[in-house]
């Protein structure tokens, strides 16, 4: 019986075309098995969806900040090309040594920056309400909308990175000193410009992390912590 079966299948095994087809079928079968396993893993699905939501939110922040910047320079009477080197205390996306950090570590640095931006945007909003544009409630609402989005982005990054929010909240936001009206305007401009840069960087870093470890668990970039 076995001899007859061998005589039947031996010509097929010697056929190179059949061997190629068999190899392709086996490869597709393995790929389908991996995909099915991923689809059945709730942790994988959760993190895949969380990566996508975080990317979309970072892109929305960039778009909203770009629109807000146009209104900001007009309402404050500023030129967007004005030098902001004298403005301190605003996280700079360009100042981070990206080449020396993994994508997950860069996301951790981004989380640290967004935590700072929450306090900074709160200050900018209060300065606009109290000193600079007290009657422009629509403008205040636009700033608040961006602030809420930054808060949501920070929470999503915390979940992706497996970070502890309570430890940061217990420390509270950094103390910000008093500024002249012109200094308030400049700092607000730098806050928005740098936030836009960070949003672009975060989208890039999220894509890199998702590509190398697609939804398998937290990215573990929490070693970069706020002081």
PDB file of C-alpha atoms in Angstrom:
ATOM      1  CA  UNK A   1       0.000   0.000   0.000  1.00  0.00           C
ATOM      2  CA  UNK A   2       2.735   2.469   0.986  1.00  0.00           C
ATOM      3  CA  UNK A   3       4.771   1.546  -2.074  1.00  0.00           C
ATOM      4  CA  UNK A   4       1.851   2.296  -4.404  1.00  0.00           C
ATOM      5  CA  UNK A   5       1.236   5.653  -2.648  1.00  0.00           C
ATOM      6  CA  UNK A   6       4.910   6.575  -3.040  1.00  0.00           C
ATOM      7  CA  UNK A   7       4.802   5.754  -6.749  1.00  0.00           C
ATOM      8  CA  UNK A   8       1.811   8.091  -7.130  1.00  0.00           C
ATOM      9  CA  UNK A   9       3.208  11.133  -5.343  1.00  0.00           C
ATOM     10  CA  UNK A  10       6.872  10.803  -6.412  1.00  0.00           C
ATOM     11  CA  UNK A  11       6.343  12.461  -9.841  1.00  0.00           C
ATOM     12  CA  UNK A  12       4.655  15.412  -8.138  1.00  0.00           C
ATOM     13  CA  UNK A  13       7.533  15.890  -5.739  1.00  0.00           C
ATOM     14  CA  UNK A  14       9.961  15.940  -8.662  1.00  0.00           C
ATOM     15  CA  UNK A  15       7.892  18.577 -10.455  1.00  0.00           C
ATOM     16  CA  UNK A  16       9.572  21.949  -9.649  1.00  0.00           C
ATOM     17  CA  UNK A  17       6.420  23.923 -10.434  1.00  0.00           C
ATOM     18  CA  UNK A  18       4.498  21.849  -7.937  1.00  0.00           C
ATOM     19  CA  UNK A  19       7.250  22.353  -5.353  1.00  0.00           C
ATOM     20  CA  UNK A  20       7.052  26.143  -5.762  1.00  0.00           C
ATOM     21  CA  UNK A  21       3.275  26.090  -5.426  1.00  0.00           C
ATOM     22  CA  UNK A  22       3.526  23.871  -2.375  1.00  0.00           C
ATOM     23  CA  UNK A  23       6.096  26.210  -0.802  1.00  0.00           C
ATOM     24  CA  UNK A  24       3.862  29.265  -1.453  1.00  0.00           C
ATOM     25  CA  UNK A  25       0.860  27.503   0.023  1.00  0.00           C
ATOM     26  CA  UNK A  26       2.831  26.556   3.110  1.00  0.00           C
ATOM     27  CA  UNK A  27       4.066  30.152   3.522  1.00  0.00           C
ATOM     28  CA  UNK A  28       0.552  31.567   3.146  1.00  0.00           C
ATOM     29  CA  UNK A  29      -0.706  29.006   5.599  1.00  0.00           C
ATOM     30  CA  UNK A  30       1.843  30.048   8.196  1.00  0.00           C
ATOM     31  CA  UNK A  31       1.071  33.750   7.592  1.00  0.00           C
ATOM     32  CA  UNK A  32      -2.651  33.112   7.961  1.00  0.00           C
ATOM     33  CA  UNK A  33      -1.965  31.291  11.206  1.00  0.00           C
ATOM     34  CA  UNK A  34       0.016  34.243  12.590  1.00  0.00           C
ATOM     35  CA  UNK A  35      -2.683  36.704  11.563  1.00  0.00           C
ATOM     36  CA  UNK A  36      -5.413  34.549  13.053  1.00  0.00           C
ATOM     37  CA  UNK A  37      -3.434  34.281  16.277  1.00  0.00           C
ATOM     38  CA  UNK A  38      -3.038  38.072  16.417  1.00  0.00           C
ATOM     39  CA  UNK A  39      -6.728  38.582  15.771  1.00  0.00           C
ATOM     40  CA  UNK A  40      -7.600  36.216  18.595  1.00  0.00           C
ATOM     41  CA  UNK A  41      -5.210  37.940  21.072  1.00  0.00           C
ATOM     42  CA  UNK A  42      -7.140  40.709  22.881  1.00  0.00           C
ATOM     43  CA  UNK A  43      -3.915  42.340  24.143  1.00  0.00           C
ATOM     44  CA  UNK A  44      -2.579  42.619  20.584  1.00  0.00           C
ATOM     45  CA  UNK A  45      -5.858  44.045  19.321  1.00  0.00           C
ATOM     46  CA  UNK A  46      -6.053  46.542  22.193  1.00  0.00           C
ATOM     47  CA  UNK A  47      -2.561  47.910  21.647  1.00  0.00           C
ATOM     48  CA  UNK A  48      -2.989  48.009  17.865  1.00  0.00           C
ATOM     49  CA  UNK A  49      -6.123  50.128  18.288  1.00  0.00           C
ATOM     50  CA  UNK A  50      -4.417  52.276  20.922  1.00  0.00           C
ATOM     51  CA  UNK A  51      -1.454  52.972  18.613  1.00  0.00           C
ATOM     52  CA  UNK A  52      -3.849  53.994  15.839  1.00  0.00           C
ATOM     53  CA  UNK A  53      -5.897  56.256  18.135  1.00  0.00           C
ATOM     54  CA  UNK A  54      -2.764  57.910  19.495  1.00  0.00           C
ATOM     55  CA  UNK A  55      -1.393  58.551  16.003  1.00  0.00           C
ATOM     56  CA  UNK A  56      -4.700  60.092  14.910  1.00  0.00           C
ATOM     57  CA  UNK A  57      -4.803  62.282  18.027  1.00  0.00           C
ATOM     58  CA  UNK A  58      -1.230  63.516  17.539  1.00  0.00           C
ATOM     59  CA  UNK A  59      -2.064  64.389  13.929  1.00  0.00           C
ATOM     60  CA  UNK A  60      -5.181  66.264  15.037  1.00  0.00           C
ATOM     61  CA  UNK A  61      -3.182  68.207  17.610  1.00  0.00           C
ATOM     62  CA  UNK A  62      -0.709  69.238  14.912  1.00  0.00           C
ATOM     63  CA  UNK A  63      -3.513  70.406  12.618  1.00  0.00           C
ATOM     64  CA  UNK A  64      -5.357  72.301  15.361  1.00  0.00           C
ATOM     65  CA  UNK A  65      -2.163  73.948  16.630  1.00  0.00           C
ATOM     66  CA  UNK A  66      -1.269  75.035  13.096  1.00  0.00           C
ATOM     67  CA  UNK A  67      -4.643  76.788  12.809  1.00  0.00           C
ATOM     68  CA  UNK A  68      -4.329  78.223  16.309  1.00  0.00           C
ATOM     69  CA  UNK A  69      -0.903  79.661  15.511  1.00  0.00           C
ATOM     70  CA  UNK A  70      -2.368  81.700  12.667  1.00  0.00           C
ATOM     71  CA  UNK A  71      -4.911  83.240  15.021  1.00  0.00           C
ATOM     72  CA  UNK A  72      -2.378  83.663  17.795  1.00  0.00           C
ATOM     73  CA  UNK A  73       0.172  85.762  15.899  1.00  0.00           C
ATOM     74  CA  UNK A  74      -2.636  87.939  14.524  1.00  0.00           C
ATOM     75  CA  UNK A  75      -4.285  88.549  17.893  1.00  0.00           C
ATOM     76  CA  UNK A  76      -0.990  89.169  19.703  1.00  0.00           C
ATOM     77  CA  UNK A  77       0.420  91.396  16.947  1.00  0.00           C
ATOM     78  CA  UNK A  78       3.484  89.182  16.482  1.00  0.00           C
ATOM     79  CA  UNK A  79       5.558  88.018  13.538  1.00  0.00           C
ATOM     80  CA  UNK A  80       5.967  84.235  13.371  1.00  0.00           C
ATOM     81  CA  UNK A  81       9.616  84.705  12.419  1.00  0.00           C
ATOM     82  CA  UNK A  82      10.399  86.592  15.653  1.00  0.00           C
ATOM     83  CA  UNK A  83      13.360  85.175  17.585  1.00  0.00           C
ATOM     84  CA  UNK A  84      12.245  83.133  20.600  1.00  0.00           C
ATOM     85  CA  UNK A  85      15.680  82.096  21.881  1.00  0.00           C
ATOM     86  CA  UNK A  86      15.190  84.183  25.030  1.00  0.00           C
ATOM     87  CA  UNK A  87      12.104  82.168  26.031  1.00  0.00           C
ATOM     88  CA  UNK A  88      12.991  79.451  28.546  1.00  0.00           C
ATOM     89  CA  UNK A  89      11.040  76.591  30.067  1.00  0.00           C
ATOM     90  CA  UNK A  90       9.466  75.192  26.894  1.00  0.00           C
ATOM     91  CA  UNK A  91      10.415  71.628  25.843  1.00  0.00           C
ATOM     92  CA  UNK A  92      12.200  71.648  22.488  1.00  0.00           C
ATOM     93  CA  UNK A  93      11.716  68.675  20.177  1.00  0.00           C
ATOM     94  CA  UNK A  94      14.940  69.523  18.340  1.00  0.00           C
ATOM     95  CA  UNK A  95      16.997  69.474  21.543  1.00  0.00           C
ATOM     96  CA  UNK A  96      16.419  65.762  22.171  1.00  0.00           C
ATOM     97  CA  UNK A  97      19.286  63.433  21.037  1.00  0.00           C
ATOM     98  CA  UNK A  98      17.117  61.179  18.852  1.00  0.00           C
ATOM     99  CA  UNK A  99      20.027  59.198  17.435  1.00  0.00           C
ATOM    100  CA  UNK A 100      21.007  58.009  20.908  1.00  0.00           C
ATOM    101  CA  UNK A 101      17.513  56.868  21.924  1.00  0.00           C
ATOM    102  CA  UNK A 102      15.222  54.026  20.939  1.00  0.00           C
ATOM    103  CA  UNK A 103      11.775  54.855  19.559  1.00  0.00           C
ATOM    104  CA  UNK A 104      10.218  53.826  22.877  1.00  0.00           C
ATOM    105  CA  UNK A 105      12.615  56.118  24.771  1.00  0.00           C
ATOM    106  CA  UNK A 106      11.706  58.969  22.419  1.00  0.00           C
ATOM    107  CA  UNK A 107       8.041  58.339  23.213  1.00  0.00           C
ATOM    108  CA  UNK A 108       8.965  58.556  26.885  1.00  0.00           C
ATOM    109  CA  UNK A 109      10.633  61.915  26.245  1.00  0.00           C
ATOM    110  CA  UNK A 110       7.503  62.959  24.371  1.00  0.00           C
ATOM    111  CA  UNK A 111       5.339  62.008  27.338  1.00  0.00           C
ATOM    112  CA  UNK A 112       7.551  64.122  29.582  1.00  0.00           C
ATOM    113  CA  UNK A 113       7.145  67.045  27.160  1.00  0.00           C
ATOM    114  CA  UNK A 114       3.348  66.705  26.952  1.00  0.00           C
ATOM    115  CA  UNK A 115       3.113  66.705  30.736  1.00  0.00           C
ATOM    116  CA  UNK A 116       4.999  70.024  30.702  1.00  0.00           C
ATOM    117  CA  UNK A 117       2.768  71.333  27.898  1.00  0.00           C
ATOM    118  CA  UNK A 118      -0.312  70.690  30.029  1.00  0.00           C
ATOM    119  CA  UNK A 119       0.962  73.172  32.618  1.00  0.00           C
ATOM    120  CA  UNK A 120       2.231  75.604  29.973  1.00  0.00           C
ATOM    121  CA  UNK A 121      -1.026  75.648  28.015  1.00  0.00           C
ATOM    122  CA  UNK A 122      -2.929  76.179  31.248  1.00  0.00           C
ATOM    123  CA  UNK A 123      -0.737  79.222  31.924  1.00  0.00           C
ATOM    124  CA  UNK A 124      -1.166  80.509  28.371  1.00  0.00           C
ATOM    125  CA  UNK A 125      -4.938  80.131  28.630  1.00  0.00           C
ATOM    126  CA  UNK A 126      -5.071  81.968  31.957  1.00  0.00           C
ATOM    127  CA  UNK A 127      -2.873  84.788  30.637  1.00  0.00           C
ATOM    128  CA  UNK A 128      -5.120  85.228  27.608  1.00  0.00           C
ATOM    129  CA  UNK A 129      -8.251  85.276  29.757  1.00  0.00           C
ATOM    130  CA  UNK A 130      -6.849  87.641  32.357  1.00  0.00           C
ATOM    131  CA  UNK A 131      -4.425  89.947  30.569  1.00  0.00           C
ATOM    132  CA  UNK A 132      -4.156  89.633  26.783  1.00  0.00           C
ATOM    133  CA  UNK A 133      -7.542  88.826  25.188  1.00  0.00           C
ATOM    134  CA  UNK A 134     -10.081  88.867  28.043  1.00  0.00           C
ATOM    135  CA  UNK A 135     -13.135  89.206  25.778  1.00  0.00           C
ATOM    136  CA  UNK A 136     -12.193  86.676  23.086  1.00  0.00           C
ATOM    137  CA  UNK A 137     -13.963  83.600  24.417  1.00  0.00           C
ATOM    138  CA  UNK A 138     -13.773  81.738  21.108  1.00  0.00           C
ATOM    139  CA  UNK A 139     -10.003  82.077  21.136  1.00  0.00           C
ATOM    140  CA  UNK A 140      -9.897  80.825  24.716  1.00  0.00           C
ATOM    141  CA  UNK A 141     -12.021  77.835  23.716  1.00  0.00           C
ATOM    142  CA  UNK A 142      -9.564  76.963  20.937  1.00  0.00           C
ATOM    143  CA  UNK A 143      -6.653  76.981  23.384  1.00  0.00           C
ATOM    144  CA  UNK A 144      -8.617  74.890  25.872  1.00  0.00           C
ATOM    145  CA  UNK A 145      -9.488  72.387  23.151  1.00  0.00           C
ATOM    146  CA  UNK A 146      -5.798  71.882  22.393  1.00  0.00           C
ATOM    147  CA  UNK A 147      -5.062  71.575  26.122  1.00  0.00           C
ATOM    148  CA  UNK A 148      -7.652  68.807  26.501  1.00  0.00           C
ATOM    149  CA  UNK A 149      -6.217  66.990  23.497  1.00  0.00           C
ATOM    150  CA  UNK A 150      -2.712  67.167  24.972  1.00  0.00           C
ATOM    151  CA  UNK A 151      -4.042  65.733  28.235  1.00  0.00           C
ATOM    152  CA  UNK A 152      -5.673  62.870  26.328  1.00  0.00           C
ATOM    153  CA  UNK A 153      -2.488  62.235  24.332  1.00  0.00           C
ATOM    154  CA  UNK A 154      -0.422  62.072  27.517  1.00  0.00           C
ATOM    155  CA  UNK A 155      -2.816  59.509  29.001  1.00  0.00           C
ATOM    156  CA  UNK A 156      -2.672  57.342  25.888  1.00  0.00           C
ATOM    157  CA  UNK A 157       1.138  57.479  25.875  1.00  0.00           C
ATOM    158  CA  UNK A 158       1.136  56.519  29.546  1.00  0.00           C
ATOM    159  CA  UNK A 159      -0.939  53.463  28.723  1.00  0.00           C
ATOM    160  CA  UNK A 160       1.274  52.513  25.797  1.00  0.00           C
ATOM    161  CA  UNK A 161       4.438  52.937  27.851  1.00  0.00           C
ATOM    162  CA  UNK A 162       3.055  51.406  31.033  1.00  0.00           C
ATOM    163  CA  UNK A 163       3.739  54.574  33.071  1.00  0.00           C
ATOM    164  CA  UNK A 164       2.407  55.602  36.467  1.00  0.00           C
ATOM    165  CA  UNK A 165       0.409  58.819  36.235  1.00  0.00           C
ATOM    166  CA  UNK A 166      -0.258  59.120  39.964  1.00  0.00           C
ATOM    167  CA  UNK A 167       3.426  59.685  40.762  1.00  0.00           C
ATOM    168  CA  UNK A 168       3.550  62.610  38.318  1.00  0.00           C
ATOM    169  CA  UNK A 169       0.229  64.115  39.455  1.00  0.00           C
ATOM    170  CA  UNK A 170       1.363  64.008  43.083  1.00  0.00           C
ATOM    171  CA  UNK A 171       4.324  66.217  42.211  1.00  0.00           C
ATOM    172  CA  UNK A 172       2.069  68.773  40.528  1.00  0.00           C
ATOM    173  CA  UNK A 173       2.901  71.113  37.618  1.00  0.00           C
ATOM    174  CA  UNK A 174       6.140  73.141  37.658  1.00  0.00           C
ATOM    175  CA  UNK A 175       6.035  76.613  39.177  1.00  0.00           C
ATOM    176  CA  UNK A 176       6.044  79.349  36.528  1.00  0.00           C
ATOM    177  CA  UNK A 177       7.254  82.849  37.381  1.00  0.00           C
ATOM    178  CA  UNK A 178       5.610  86.182  36.562  1.00  0.00           C
ATOM    179  CA  UNK A 179       6.166  87.634  33.092  1.00  0.00           C
ATOM    180  CA  UNK A 180       5.566  90.945  31.365  1.00  0.00           C
ATOM    181  CA  UNK A 181       2.758  91.109  28.816  1.00  0.00           C
ATOM    182  CA  UNK A 182       5.220  90.908  25.925  1.00  0.00           C
ATOM    183  CA  UNK A 183       6.977  87.943  27.505  1.00  0.00           C
ATOM    184  CA  UNK A 184       3.610  86.218  27.891  1.00  0.00           C
ATOM    185  CA  UNK A 185       2.960  86.679  24.191  1.00  0.00           C
ATOM    186  CA  UNK A 186       6.363  85.300  23.241  1.00  0.00           C
ATOM    187  CA  UNK A 187       6.097  82.311  25.527  1.00  0.00           C
ATOM    188  CA  UNK A 188       2.625  81.477  24.225  1.00  0.00           C
ATOM    189  CA  UNK A 189       3.960  81.562  20.674  1.00  0.00           C
ATOM    190  CA  UNK A 190       6.888  79.291  21.537  1.00  0.00           C
ATOM    191  CA  UNK A 191       4.600  76.865  23.382  1.00  0.00           C
ATOM    192  CA  UNK A 192       2.412  76.444  20.306  1.00  0.00           C
ATOM    193  CA  UNK A 193       5.332  76.194  17.882  1.00  0.00           C
ATOM    194  CA  UNK A 194       7.128  73.547  19.939  1.00  0.00           C
ATOM    195  CA  UNK A 195       3.917  71.615  20.556  1.00  0.00           C
ATOM    196  CA  UNK A 196       3.410  71.370  16.795  1.00  0.00           C
ATOM    197  CA  UNK A 197       6.967  70.006  16.410  1.00  0.00           C
ATOM    198  CA  UNK A 198       6.420  67.443  19.163  1.00  0.00           C
ATOM    199  CA  UNK A 199       3.197  66.226  17.559  1.00  0.00           C
ATOM    200  CA  UNK A 200       5.012  65.501  14.279  1.00  0.00           C
ATOM    201  CA  UNK A 201       7.799  63.710  16.117  1.00  0.00           C
ATOM    202  CA  UNK A 202       5.320  61.619  18.126  1.00  0.00           C
ATOM    203  CA  UNK A 203       3.565  60.395  14.977  1.00  0.00           C
ATOM    204  CA  UNK A 204       6.917  59.304  13.554  1.00  0.00           C
ATOM    205  CA  UNK A 205       7.971  57.567  16.771  1.00  0.00           C
ATOM    206  CA  UNK A 206       4.637  55.774  17.124  1.00  0.00           C
ATOM    207  CA  UNK A 207       4.931  54.425  13.593  1.00  0.00           C
ATOM    208  CA  UNK A 208       8.422  53.107  14.359  1.00  0.00           C
ATOM    209  CA  UNK A 209       7.386  51.414  17.600  1.00  0.00           C
ATOM    210  CA  UNK A 210       4.248  49.915  16.057  1.00  0.00           C
ATOM    211  CA  UNK A 211       6.275  48.570  13.134  1.00  0.00           C
ATOM    212  CA  UNK A 212       8.889  46.866  15.299  1.00  0.00           C
ATOM    213  CA  UNK A 213       6.584  45.638  18.070  1.00  0.00           C
ATOM    214  CA  UNK A 214       3.027  45.747  16.665  1.00  0.00           C
ATOM    215  CA  UNK A 215       0.749  45.740  19.658  1.00  0.00           C
ATOM    216  CA  UNK A 216       2.559  43.086  21.673  1.00  0.00           C
ATOM    217  CA  UNK A 217       2.478  45.125  24.876  1.00  0.00           C
ATOM    218  CA  UNK A 218       3.679  48.376  26.467  1.00  0.00           C
ATOM    219  CA  UNK A 219       6.583  50.004  24.643  1.00  0.00           C
ATOM    220  CA  UNK A 220       8.501  50.530  27.919  1.00  0.00           C
ATOM    221  CA  UNK A 221       9.899  54.032  27.507  1.00  0.00           C
ATOM    222  CA  UNK A 222       9.165  55.158  31.056  1.00  0.00           C
ATOM    223  CA  UNK A 223      12.780  55.395  32.063  1.00  0.00           C
ATOM    224  CA  UNK A 224      12.540  58.948  30.674  1.00  0.00           C
ATOM    225  CA  UNK A 225      10.644  60.604  33.494  1.00  0.00           C
ATOM    226  CA  UNK A 226       9.727  64.128  34.419  1.00  0.00           C
ATOM    227  CA  UNK A 227      11.707  65.545  37.271  1.00  0.00           C
TER     228      UNK A 227
END
